[in-house]
Amino acid sequence: MDNSVRSPAHTRARILKAATEVFAQDGLQGATTREIARVAGVNEVTIFRHFSSKEQLLGAVIEQATALQAQSLAHQDEWTQNLNIDLAHYAHLYNHMLESHEALIRTFIGEAHRHPEAYRQVLLEAAQPLREKLITYLRNGQKRGTVREDVALEPAIDLFSSMLLGGMLRRTGAKSALGYSSQLYIEMCVDVFVRGISPVCTSTLDYDSTF
């Protein structure tokens, strides 16, 4: 069980890894802190030293899953401010997160209609900081003139994220090859999205050579 030489950070990481596995396998309602403790190799009391409730643990799992994108968006001054380049970079990070946590995401979707309000709030709050940072990037784009001023940023971000999510679910759920690569799909998502929000066409794809 608990090993006294483990650092708190190491123990926390083990708990989060175990929680990700158990939430994906047993669902939000079915997952128990007892099972998470067993998979993590700690006792249940240790979990509650790090997380006050199962809901808080779920929030931490989501925050960890989106950490790469959040870290990237935290330094927007280092971005190129070119929509195609920056959003392609973000889309690849986001797609990597989706593919790495496919089982957990499918669990969230499958249980969406059964989530108690407390869990729904956790999911929304954990994902909100990342969404806000991407909205800030596009709002700055409106100030620079690279994003149309009439674009409603919140639904635009949801649309972009949904395209990437839908692509991952289709690729991983398909019984046969789709006839195109994930790379091409991501490029198309970025291209279509940027075309939709830009004052002028800024496509970087050569459609004649792509298809």
mmCIF file of C-alpha atoms in Angstrom:
data_model
loop_
_atom_site.group_PDB
_atom_site.id
_atom_site.type_symbol
_atom_site.label_atom_id
_atom_site.label_comp_id
_atom_site.label_asym_id
_atom_site.label_seq_id
_atom_site.Cartn_x
_atom_site.Cartn_y
_atom_site.Cartn_z
ATOM 1 C CA MET A 1 0.000 0.000 0.000
ATOM 2 C CA ASP A 2 1.374 3.464 0.849
ATOM 3 C CA ASN A 3 5.120 3.795 0.621
ATOM 4 C CA SER A 4 6.537 6.382 2.999
ATOM 5 C CA VAL A 5 9.356 7.321 0.602
ATOM 6 C CA ARG A 6 6.954 8.481 -2.101
ATOM 7 C CA SER A 7 6.755 12.225 -2.494
ATOM 8 C CA PRO A 8 3.310 13.852 -2.323
ATOM 9 C CA ALA A 9 3.626 14.776 -6.013
ATOM 10 C CA HIS A 10 4.403 11.167 -6.938
ATOM 11 C CA THR A 11 1.470 9.888 -4.903
ATOM 12 C CA ARG A 12 -0.862 12.460 -6.444
ATOM 13 C CA ALA A 13 0.262 11.411 -9.928
ATOM 14 C CA ARG A 14 -0.437 7.749 -9.128
ATOM 15 C CA ILE A 15 -3.896 8.619 -7.839
ATOM 16 C CA LEU A 16 -4.714 10.667 -10.933
ATOM 17 C CA LYS A 17 -3.527 7.905 -13.256
ATOM 18 C CA ALA A 18 -5.589 5.324 -11.382
ATOM 19 C CA ALA A 19 -8.637 7.617 -11.293
ATOM 20 C CA THR A 20 -8.434 8.130 -15.048
ATOM 21 C CA GLU A 21 -8.457 4.361 -15.585
ATOM 22 C CA VAL A 22 -11.257 3.667 -13.115
ATOM 23 C CA PHE A 23 -13.502 6.504 -14.300
ATOM 24 C CA ALA A 24 -13.066 5.257 -17.889
ATOM 25 C CA GLN A 25 -13.800 1.654 -16.957
ATOM 26 C CA ASP A 26 -16.552 2.013 -14.345
ATOM 27 C CA GLY A 27 -18.104 5.370 -15.227
ATOM 28 C CA LEU A 28 -18.568 8.433 -13.091
ATOM 29 C CA GLN A 29 -21.221 6.881 -10.902
ATOM 30 C CA GLY A 30 -19.714 3.401 -10.737
ATOM 31 C CA ALA A 31 -16.178 4.503 -9.908
ATOM 32 C CA THR A 32 -15.385 4.366 -6.201
ATOM 33 C CA THR A 33 -12.516 5.866 -4.257
ATOM 34 C CA ARG A 34 -11.899 2.401 -2.828
ATOM 35 C CA GLU A 35 -11.245 0.990 -6.301
ATOM 36 C CA ILE A 36 -9.159 4.006 -7.270
ATOM 37 C CA ALA A 37 -7.070 3.493 -4.143
ATOM 38 C CA ARG A 38 -6.569 -0.187 -4.991
ATOM 39 C CA VAL A 39 -5.417 0.579 -8.539
ATOM 40 C CA ALA A 40 -3.140 3.380 -7.303
ATOM 41 C CA GLY A 41 -1.610 1.174 -4.613
ATOM 42 C CA VAL A 42 -2.546 3.546 -1.797
ATOM 43 C CA ASN A 43 -5.151 3.459 0.921
ATOM 44 C CA GLU A 44 -8.413 5.353 0.643
ATOM 45 C CA VAL A 45 -7.440 7.833 3.347
ATOM 46 C CA THR A 46 -4.485 8.911 1.205
ATOM 47 C CA ILE A 47 -6.820 9.855 -1.619
ATOM 48 C CA PHE A 48 -8.788 12.153 0.657
ATOM 49 C CA ARG A 49 -5.572 13.788 1.871
ATOM 50 C CA HIS A 50 -5.059 14.947 -1.714
ATOM 51 C CA PHE A 51 -8.667 15.391 -2.861
ATOM 52 C CA SER A 52 -11.568 16.295 -0.600
ATOM 53 C CA SER A 53 -14.164 14.447 -2.694
ATOM 54 C CA LYS A 54 -14.630 12.242 -5.731
ATOM 55 C CA GLU A 55 -15.941 15.290 -7.591
ATOM 56 C CA GLN A 56 -12.726 17.201 -6.889
ATOM 57 C CA LEU A 57 -10.704 14.206 -8.049
ATOM 58 C CA LEU A 58 -12.691 14.107 -11.293
ATOM 59 C CA GLY A 59 -11.983 17.797 -11.834
ATOM 60 C CA ALA A 60 -8.258 17.184 -11.321
ATOM 61 C CA VAL A 61 -8.337 14.347 -13.862
ATOM 62 C CA ILE A 62 -9.854 16.671 -16.475
ATOM 63 C CA GLU A 63 -7.407 19.477 -15.675
ATOM 64 C CA GLN A 64 -4.498 17.084 -16.064
ATOM 65 C CA ALA A 65 -5.854 15.828 -19.390
ATOM 66 C CA THR A 66 -5.998 19.376 -20.782
ATOM 67 C CA ALA A 67 -2.733 20.565 -19.214
ATOM 68 C CA LEU A 68 -0.719 20.617 -22.464
ATOM 69 C CA GLN A 69 -3.233 22.796 -24.278
ATOM 70 C CA ALA A 70 -3.621 25.081 -21.267
ATOM 71 C CA GLN A 71 0.146 25.487 -20.963
ATOM 72 C CA SER A 72 0.424 26.334 -24.639
ATOM 73 C CA LEU A 73 -2.375 28.898 -24.476
ATOM 74 C CA ALA A 74 -0.889 30.466 -21.345
ATOM 75 C CA HIS A 75 1.943 31.933 -23.441
ATOM 76 C CA GLN A 76 0.034 33.453 -26.328
ATOM 77 C CA ASP A 77 2.646 36.177 -26.750
ATOM 78 C CA GLU A 78 4.940 33.440 -28.082
ATOM 79 C CA TRP A 79 2.444 32.384 -30.767
ATOM 80 C CA THR A 80 2.896 33.473 -34.374
ATOM 81 C CA GLN A 81 -0.512 35.239 -34.419
ATOM 82 C CA ASN A 82 -1.094 33.457 -37.726
ATOM 83 C CA LEU A 83 -4.467 31.726 -37.354
ATOM 84 C CA ASN A 84 -3.604 28.749 -39.555
ATOM 85 C CA ILE A 85 -0.314 28.036 -37.796
ATOM 86 C CA ASP A 86 -1.473 28.676 -34.231
ATOM 87 C CA LEU A 87 -4.783 26.834 -34.497
ATOM 88 C CA ALA A 88 -3.103 23.896 -36.243
ATOM 89 C CA HIS A 89 -0.672 23.686 -33.329
ATOM 90 C CA TYR A 90 -3.537 23.800 -30.846
ATOM 91 C CA ALA A 91 -5.595 21.291 -32.843
ATOM 92 C CA HIS A 92 -2.780 18.738 -32.801
ATOM 93 C CA LEU A 93 -2.387 19.125 -29.019
ATOM 94 C CA TYR A 94 -6.139 18.822 -28.548
ATOM 95 C CA ASN A 95 -6.344 15.779 -30.821
ATOM 96 C CA HIS A 96 -3.508 14.110 -28.918
ATOM 97 C CA MET A 97 -5.415 14.646 -25.682
ATOM 98 C CA LEU A 98 -8.595 13.220 -27.216
ATOM 99 C CA GLU A 99 -6.865 10.107 -28.524
ATOM 100 C CA SER A 100 -4.951 9.579 -25.269
ATOM 101 C CA HIS A 101 -8.161 9.708 -23.231
ATOM 102 C CA GLU A 102 -10.564 8.106 -25.685
ATOM 103 C CA ALA A 103 -12.017 5.648 -23.168
ATOM 104 C CA LEU A 104 -12.622 8.350 -20.570
ATOM 105 C CA ILE A 105 -14.211 10.671 -23.126
ATOM 106 C CA ARG A 106 -16.527 7.947 -24.394
ATOM 107 C CA THR A 107 -17.558 7.310 -20.787
ATOM 108 C CA PHE A 108 -18.389 10.995 -20.295
ATOM 109 C CA ILE A 109 -20.457 11.034 -23.486
ATOM 110 C CA GLY A 110 -22.219 7.764 -22.678
ATOM 111 C CA GLU A 111 -23.215 8.965 -19.224
ATOM 112 C CA ALA A 112 -24.017 12.555 -20.187
ATOM 113 C CA HIS A 113 -27.756 12.122 -19.748
ATOM 114 C CA ARG A 114 -27.275 10.508 -16.348
ATOM 115 C CA HIS A 115 -24.724 12.879 -14.785
ATOM 116 C CA PRO A 116 -25.914 14.357 -11.517
ATOM 117 C CA GLU A 117 -25.778 18.133 -11.570
ATOM 118 C CA ALA A 118 -22.695 18.150 -9.311
ATOM 119 C CA TYR A 119 -20.709 16.119 -11.829
ATOM 120 C CA ARG A 120 -21.945 18.212 -14.738
ATOM 121 C CA GLN A 121 -20.708 21.310 -12.934
ATOM 122 C CA VAL A 122 -17.304 19.718 -12.315
ATOM 123 C CA LEU A 123 -16.931 18.877 -16.005
ATOM 124 C CA LEU A 124 -17.893 22.379 -17.088
ATOM 125 C CA GLU A 125 -15.672 24.158 -14.557
ATOM 126 C CA ALA A 126 -12.637 21.984 -15.302
ATOM 127 C CA ALA A 127 -12.843 22.636 -19.037
ATOM 128 C CA GLN A 128 -13.717 26.343 -18.777
ATOM 129 C CA PRO A 129 -10.186 27.789 -18.245
ATOM 130 C CA LEU A 130 -8.942 26.186 -21.463
ATOM 131 C CA ARG A 131 -11.984 27.427 -23.366
ATOM 132 C CA GLU A 132 -11.543 30.949 -21.991
ATOM 133 C CA LYS A 133 -7.898 31.084 -23.073
ATOM 134 C CA LEU A 134 -8.775 30.090 -26.615
ATOM 135 C CA ILE A 135 -11.555 32.682 -26.666
ATOM 136 C CA THR A 136 -9.011 35.282 -25.515
ATOM 137 C CA TYR A 137 -6.733 34.333 -28.414
ATOM 138 C CA LEU A 138 -9.547 34.826 -30.937
ATOM 139 C CA ARG A 139 -10.677 38.060 -29.250
ATOM 140 C CA ASN A 140 -7.147 39.383 -29.672
ATOM 141 C CA GLY A 141 -7.425 38.291 -33.291
ATOM 142 C CA GLN A 142 -10.506 40.482 -33.646
ATOM 143 C CA LYS A 143 -8.499 43.432 -32.340
ATOM 144 C CA ARG A 144 -5.722 42.682 -34.844
ATOM 145 C CA GLY A 145 -8.214 42.303 -37.679
ATOM 146 C CA THR A 146 -7.469 38.630 -38.374
ATOM 147 C CA VAL A 147 -10.840 37.471 -37.000
ATOM 148 C CA ARG A 148 -14.136 38.970 -38.140
ATOM 149 C CA GLU A 149 -15.674 41.269 -35.539
ATOM 150 C CA ASP A 150 -19.120 39.713 -36.023
ATOM 151 C CA VAL A 151 -17.966 36.212 -35.057
ATOM 152 C CA ALA A 152 -19.578 34.944 -31.834
ATOM 153 C CA LEU A 153 -16.502 33.511 -30.170
ATOM 154 C CA GLU A 154 -18.078 31.116 -27.648
ATOM 155 C CA PRO A 155 -20.067 29.058 -30.174
ATOM 156 C CA ALA A 156 -17.165 29.310 -32.625
ATOM 157 C CA ILE A 157 -14.828 27.643 -30.114
ATOM 158 C CA ASP A 158 -17.423 24.979 -29.352
ATOM 159 C CA LEU A 159 -17.771 24.311 -33.080
ATOM 160 C CA PHE A 160 -14.001 23.943 -33.546
ATOM 161 C CA SER A 161 -13.657 21.633 -30.552
ATOM 162 C CA SER A 162 -16.648 19.564 -31.680
ATOM 163 C CA MET A 163 -15.146 19.024 -35.134
ATOM 164 C CA LEU A 164 -11.978 17.637 -33.575
ATOM 165 C CA LEU A 165 -13.894 15.512 -31.066
ATOM 166 C CA GLY A 166 -16.198 14.133 -33.761
ATOM 167 C CA GLY A 167 -13.227 13.203 -35.927
ATOM 168 C CA MET A 168 -11.556 11.293 -33.109
ATOM 169 C CA LEU A 169 -14.752 9.387 -32.284
ATOM 170 C CA ARG A 170 -15.333 8.488 -35.925
ATOM 171 C CA ARG A 171 -11.744 7.348 -36.536
ATOM 172 C CA THR A 172 -11.489 5.246 -33.387
ATOM 173 C CA GLY A 173 -14.989 3.820 -33.792
ATOM 174 C CA ALA A 174 -14.816 2.960 -37.487
ATOM 175 C CA LYS A 175 -14.650 -0.738 -38.380
ATOM 176 C CA SER A 176 -12.750 -0.005 -41.579
ATOM 177 C CA ALA A 177 -10.355 2.649 -42.864
ATOM 178 C CA LEU A 178 -11.979 6.005 -43.584
ATOM 179 C CA GLY A 179 -9.852 6.755 -46.618
ATOM 180 C CA TYR A 180 -8.035 9.709 -45.114
ATOM 181 C CA SER A 181 -5.499 10.288 -42.354
ATOM 182 C CA SER A 182 -6.004 12.002 -39.021
ATOM 183 C CA GLN A 183 -3.447 14.566 -40.190
ATOM 184 C CA LEU A 184 -5.563 15.473 -43.213
ATOM 185 C CA TYR A 185 -8.710 15.646 -41.089
ATOM 186 C CA ILE A 186 -7.086 18.045 -38.614
ATOM 187 C CA GLU A 187 -5.777 20.214 -41.462
ATOM 188 C CA MET A 188 -9.273 20.339 -42.942
ATOM 189 C CA CYS A 189 -10.810 21.291 -39.590
ATOM 190 C CA VAL A 190 -8.370 24.167 -39.196
ATOM 191 C CA ASP A 191 -8.785 25.275 -42.803
ATOM 192 C CA VAL A 192 -12.598 25.280 -42.712
ATOM 193 C CA PHE A 193 -12.668 27.002 -39.315
ATOM 194 C CA VAL A 194 -10.177 29.710 -40.246
ATOM 195 C CA ARG A 195 -11.993 30.370 -43.516
ATOM 196 C CA GLY A 196 -15.196 30.829 -41.534
ATOM 197 C CA ILE A 197 -13.855 33.345 -39.027
ATOM 198 C CA SER A 198 -11.405 35.305 -41.197
ATOM 199 C CA PRO A 199 -12.223 38.554 -43.019
ATOM 200 C CA VAL A 200 -10.482 37.129 -46.107
ATOM 201 C CA CYS A 201 -9.649 33.633 -47.325
ATOM 202 C CA THR A 202 -6.443 32.437 -45.634
ATOM 203 C CA SER A 203 -6.405 28.790 -46.711
ATOM 204 C CA THR A 204 -3.039 27.045 -46.779
ATOM 205 C CA LEU A 205 -4.373 23.833 -48.339
ATOM 206 C CA ASP A 206 -3.913 22.982 -52.004
ATOM 207 C CA TYR A 207 -7.210 21.248 -52.703
ATOM 208 C CA ASP A 208 -6.188 20.114 -56.195
ATOM 209 C CA SER A 209 -3.239 18.169 -54.800
ATOM 210 C CA THR A 210 -4.959 17.061 -51.595
ATOM 211 C CA PHE A 211 -7.908 15.214 -53.149
#
